[in-house]
């Protein structure tokens, strides 16, 4: 059980929730938690944005009844959470890493940026949104010391266009990305290096038992919740 320490809106329909509890099982950036909500059969998988010894920070967007329910939870309430699920990002020896996030795919890149910086490599960051009112975490990445490029599809803030437009302006030798499938396909078309993709996928159990989130790769079928959500560019079948 994890206690809600904070639950507040940070952008249009986007909320930040801080949960207090044991975080010792979290081993890598890009892992997720699976939250049980009263009255709902399936848990809600949410990527971990950041964590320390006693708290987990998640950022989620209200897109349905479950997340609408979450947005109304008050400080002090408790949530039943499965923690430290999935295989996260693997840090390598790239000298100029690039992080690419779209919408609610942005949060897991924040802790990844911190881990890269701890290892002596400050990444460039590209974050993409539909419009200015949806932008979040720009200041957070900047406070870490990252160069941040913000794109909006309608041109209301930052670079007009998509994350792939900003990729043309950045020099990099490896990339990490998280976001929706259309963005992934666009990144795959223009990316110049190897990289890691963290997939957003509907899940049943969240820990590999039900096989509901299986996808075919060059190495056979893999479960996004257990073998992923992070997959290497080289193993993905588009």
PDB file of N, CA and C in Angstrom, residues 92-132:
ATOM      1  N   UNK A  92      24.084   2.888 -21.659  1.00  0.00           N
ATOM      2  CA  UNK A  92      25.260   2.411 -22.373  1.00  0.00           C
ATOM      3  C   UNK A  92      26.332   3.495 -22.381  1.00  0.00           C
ATOM      4  N   UNK A  93      27.318   3.350 -23.235  1.00  0.00           N
ATOM      5  CA  UNK A  93      28.461   4.260 -23.225  1.00  0.00           C
ATOM      6  C   UNK A  93      28.357   5.381 -24.248  1.00  0.00           C
ATOM      7  N   UNK A  94      27.181   5.642 -24.761  1.00  0.00           N
ATOM      8  CA  UNK A  94      27.004   6.722 -25.730  1.00  0.00           C
ATOM      9  C   UNK A  94      27.437   8.055 -25.119  1.00  0.00           C
ATOM     10  N   UNK A  95      28.132   8.845 -25.893  1.00  0.00           N
ATOM     11  CA  UNK A  95      28.633  10.133 -25.407  1.00  0.00           C
ATOM     12  C   UNK A  95      27.602  11.248 -25.541  1.00  0.00           C
ATOM     13  N   UNK A  96      26.698  11.131 -26.543  1.00  0.00           N
ATOM     14  CA  UNK A  96      25.722  12.176 -26.798  1.00  0.00           C
ATOM     15  C   UNK A  96      24.318  11.572 -26.879  1.00  0.00           C
ATOM     16  N   UNK A  97      23.780  11.139 -25.755  1.00  0.00           N
ATOM     17  CA  UNK A  97      22.443  10.533 -25.770  1.00  0.00           C
ATOM     18  C   UNK A  97      21.353  11.561 -26.037  1.00  0.00           C
ATOM     19  N   UNK A  98      20.313  11.115 -26.701  1.00  0.00           N
ATOM     20  CA  UNK A  98      19.156  11.954 -26.990  1.00  0.00           C
ATOM     21  C   UNK A  98      17.908  11.274 -26.444  1.00  0.00           C
ATOM     22  N   UNK A  99      17.095  12.023 -25.702  1.00  0.00           N
ATOM     23  CA  UNK A  99      15.839  11.518 -25.168  1.00  0.00           C
ATOM     24  C   UNK A  99      14.695  12.144 -25.952  1.00  0.00           C
ATOM     25  N   UNK A 100      13.752  11.309 -26.399  1.00  0.00           N
ATOM     26  CA  UNK A 100      12.645  11.772 -27.239  1.00  0.00           C
ATOM     27  C   UNK A 100      11.341  11.292 -26.627  1.00  0.00           C
ATOM     28  N   UNK A 101      10.495  12.221 -26.195  1.00  0.00           N
ATOM     29  CA  UNK A 101       9.239  11.852 -25.558  1.00  0.00           C
ATOM     30  C   UNK A 101       8.050  12.541 -26.182  1.00  0.00           C
ATOM     31  N   UNK A 102       6.935  11.847 -26.253  1.00  0.00           N
ATOM     32  CA  UNK A 102       5.704  12.424 -26.771  1.00  0.00           C
ATOM     33  C   UNK A 102       4.577  12.302 -25.769  1.00  0.00           C
ATOM     34  N   UNK A 103       3.992  13.422 -25.352  1.00  0.00           N
ATOM     35  CA  UNK A 103       2.854  13.411 -24.429  1.00  0.00           C
ATOM     36  C   UNK A 103       3.165  12.692 -23.132  1.00  0.00           C
ATOM     37  N   UNK A 104       2.332  11.722 -22.749  1.00  0.00           N
ATOM     38  CA  UNK A 104       2.555  10.999 -21.501  1.00  0.00           C
ATOM     39  C   UNK A 104       3.699   9.995 -21.623  1.00  0.00           C
ATOM     40  N   UNK A 105       4.384   9.991 -22.759  1.00  0.00           N
ATOM     41  CA  UNK A 105       5.618   9.224 -22.883  1.00  0.00           C
ATOM     42  C   UNK A 105       6.815   9.989 -22.358  1.00  0.00           C
ATOM     43  N   UNK A 106       6.613  11.238 -21.983  1.00  0.00           N
ATOM     44  CA  UNK A 106       7.715  12.067 -21.477  1.00  0.00           C
ATOM     45  C   UNK A 106       8.174  11.656 -20.072  1.00  0.00           C
ATOM     46  N   UNK A 107       7.284  11.363 -19.123  1.00  0.00           N
ATOM     47  CA  UNK A 107       7.693  11.156 -17.728  1.00  0.00           C
ATOM     48  C   UNK A 107       8.827  10.172 -17.484  1.00  0.00           C
ATOM     49  N   UNK A 108       8.848   8.955 -18.048  1.00  0.00           N
ATOM     50  CA  UNK A 108       9.934   8.034 -17.702  1.00  0.00           C
ATOM     51  C   UNK A 108      11.314   8.518 -18.145  1.00  0.00           C
ATOM     52  N   UNK A 109      11.349   9.489 -19.066  1.00  0.00           N
ATOM     53  CA  UNK A 109      12.626  10.009 -19.527  1.00  0.00           C
ATOM     54  C   UNK A 109      13.282  10.913 -18.493  1.00  0.00           C
ATOM     55  N   UNK A 110      12.492  11.402 -17.538  1.00  0.00           N
ATOM     56  CA  UNK A 110      13.042  12.303 -16.526  1.00  0.00           C
ATOM     57  C   UNK A 110      14.030  11.576 -15.618  1.00  0.00           C
ATOM     58  N   UNK A 111      13.632  10.444 -15.081  1.00  0.00           N
ATOM     59  CA  UNK A 111      14.562   9.693 -14.232  1.00  0.00           C
ATOM     60  C   UNK A 111      15.720   9.144 -15.042  1.00  0.00           C
ATOM     61  N   UNK A 112      15.455   8.792 -16.298  1.00  0.00           N
ATOM     62  CA  UNK A 112      16.533   8.349 -17.186  1.00  0.00           C
ATOM     63  C   UNK A 112      17.564   9.454 -17.348  1.00  0.00           C
ATOM     64  N   UNK A 113      17.111  10.687 -17.535  1.00  0.00           N
ATOM     65  CA  UNK A 113      18.037  11.817 -17.650  1.00  0.00           C
ATOM     66  C   UNK A 113      18.899  11.943 -16.399  1.00  0.00           C
ATOM     67  N   UNK A 114      18.277  11.788 -15.236  1.00  0.00           N
ATOM     68  CA  UNK A 114      19.036  11.870 -13.987  1.00  0.00           C
ATOM     69  C   UNK A 114      20.105  10.789 -13.903  1.00  0.00           C
ATOM     70  N   UNK A 115      19.749   9.566 -14.309  1.00  0.00           N
ATOM     71  CA  UNK A 115      20.704   8.456 -14.261  1.00  0.00           C
ATOM     72  C   UNK A 115      21.861   8.686 -15.238  1.00  0.00           C
ATOM     73  N   UNK A 116      21.552   9.199 -16.429  1.00  0.00           N
ATOM     74  CA  UNK A 116      22.602   9.478 -17.400  1.00  0.00           C
ATOM     75  C   UNK A 116      23.553  10.555 -16.878  1.00  0.00           C
ATOM     76  N   UNK A 117      22.994  11.580 -16.267  1.00  0.00           N
ATOM     77  CA  UNK A 117      23.808  12.671 -15.723  1.00  0.00           C
ATOM     78  C   UNK A 117      24.698  12.164 -14.593  1.00  0.00           C
ATOM     79  N   UNK A 118      24.155  11.279 -13.758  1.00  0.00           N
ATOM     80  CA  UNK A 118      24.955  10.685 -12.684  1.00  0.00           C
ATOM     81  C   UNK A 118      26.137   9.912 -13.245  1.00  0.00           C
ATOM     82  N   UNK A 119      25.992   9.423 -14.490  1.00  0.00           N
ATOM     83  CA  UNK A 119      27.063   8.671 -15.145  1.00  0.00           C
ATOM     84  C   UNK A 119      27.909   9.557 -16.064  1.00  0.00           C
ATOM     85  N   UNK A 120      27.779  10.865 -15.913  1.00  0.00           N
ATOM     86  CA  UNK A 120      28.650  11.799 -16.612  1.00  0.00           C
ATOM     87  C   UNK A 120      28.232  12.175 -18.016  1.00  0.00           C
ATOM     88  N   UNK A 121      26.984  11.896 -18.393  1.00  0.00           N
ATOM     89  CA  UNK A 121      26.535  12.222 -19.740  1.00  0.00           C
ATOM     90  C   UNK A 121      25.196  12.955 -19.673  1.00  0.00           C
ATOM     91  N   UNK A 122      25.220  14.236 -19.970  1.00  0.00           N
ATOM     92  CA  UNK A 122      24.003  15.040 -19.952  1.00  0.00           C
ATOM     93  C   UNK A 122      23.318  14.959 -21.313  1.00  0.00           C
ATOM     94  N   UNK A 123      22.105  14.440 -21.376  1.00  0.00           N
ATOM     95  CA  UNK A 123      21.436  14.249 -22.675  1.00  0.00           C
ATOM     96  C   UNK A 123      20.769  15.520 -23.184  1.00  0.00           C
ATOM     97  N   UNK A 124      20.582  15.591 -24.489  1.00  0.00           N
ATOM     98  CA  UNK A 124      19.636  16.532 -25.070  1.00  0.00           C
ATOM     99  C   UNK A 124      18.261  15.891 -24.977  1.00  0.00           C
ATOM    100  N   UNK A 125      17.234  16.729 -24.866  1.00  0.00           N
ATOM    101  CA  UNK A 125      15.871  16.221 -24.666  1.00  0.00           C
ATOM    102  C   UNK A 125      14.918  16.883 -25.651  1.00  0.00           C
ATOM    103  N   UNK A 126      14.137  16.076 -26.341  1.00  0.00           N
ATOM    104  CA  UNK A 126      13.070  16.572 -27.210  1.00  0.00           C
ATOM    105  C   UNK A 126      11.748  16.066 -26.653  1.00  0.00           C
ATOM    106  N   UNK A 127      10.816  16.996 -26.383  1.00  0.00           N
ATOM    107  CA  UNK A 127       9.503  16.598 -25.882  1.00  0.00           C
ATOM    108  C   UNK A 127       8.435  17.211 -26.779  1.00  0.00           C
ATOM    109  N   UNK A 128       7.495  16.386 -27.206  1.00  0.00           N
ATOM    110  CA  UNK A 128       6.487  16.830 -28.156  1.00  0.00           C
ATOM    111  C   UNK A 128       5.075  16.767 -27.606  1.00  0.00           C
ATOM    112  N   UNK A 129       4.278  17.776 -27.959  1.00  0.00           N
ATOM    113  CA  UNK A 129       2.890  17.870 -27.495  1.00  0.00           C
ATOM    114  C   UNK A 129       2.019  18.405 -28.629  1.00  0.00           C
ATOM    115  N   UNK A 130       0.724  18.353 -28.421  1.00  0.00           N
ATOM    116  CA  UNK A 130      -0.198  18.896 -29.424  1.00  0.00           C
ATOM    117  C   UNK A 130      -0.258  20.411 -29.386  1.00  0.00           C
ATOM    118  N   UNK A 131      -0.254  20.969 -28.163  1.00  0.00           N
ATOM    119  CA  UNK A 131      -0.433  22.405 -27.999  1.00  0.00           C
ATOM    120  C   UNK A 131       0.223  22.881 -26.703  1.00  0.00           C
ATOM    121  N   UNK A 132       0.371  24.192 -26.540  1.00  0.00           N
ATOM    122  CA  UNK A 132       1.101  24.772 -25.408  1.00  0.00           C
ATOM    123  C   UNK A 132       0.530  24.359 -24.060  1.00  0.00           C
TER     124      UNK A 132
END
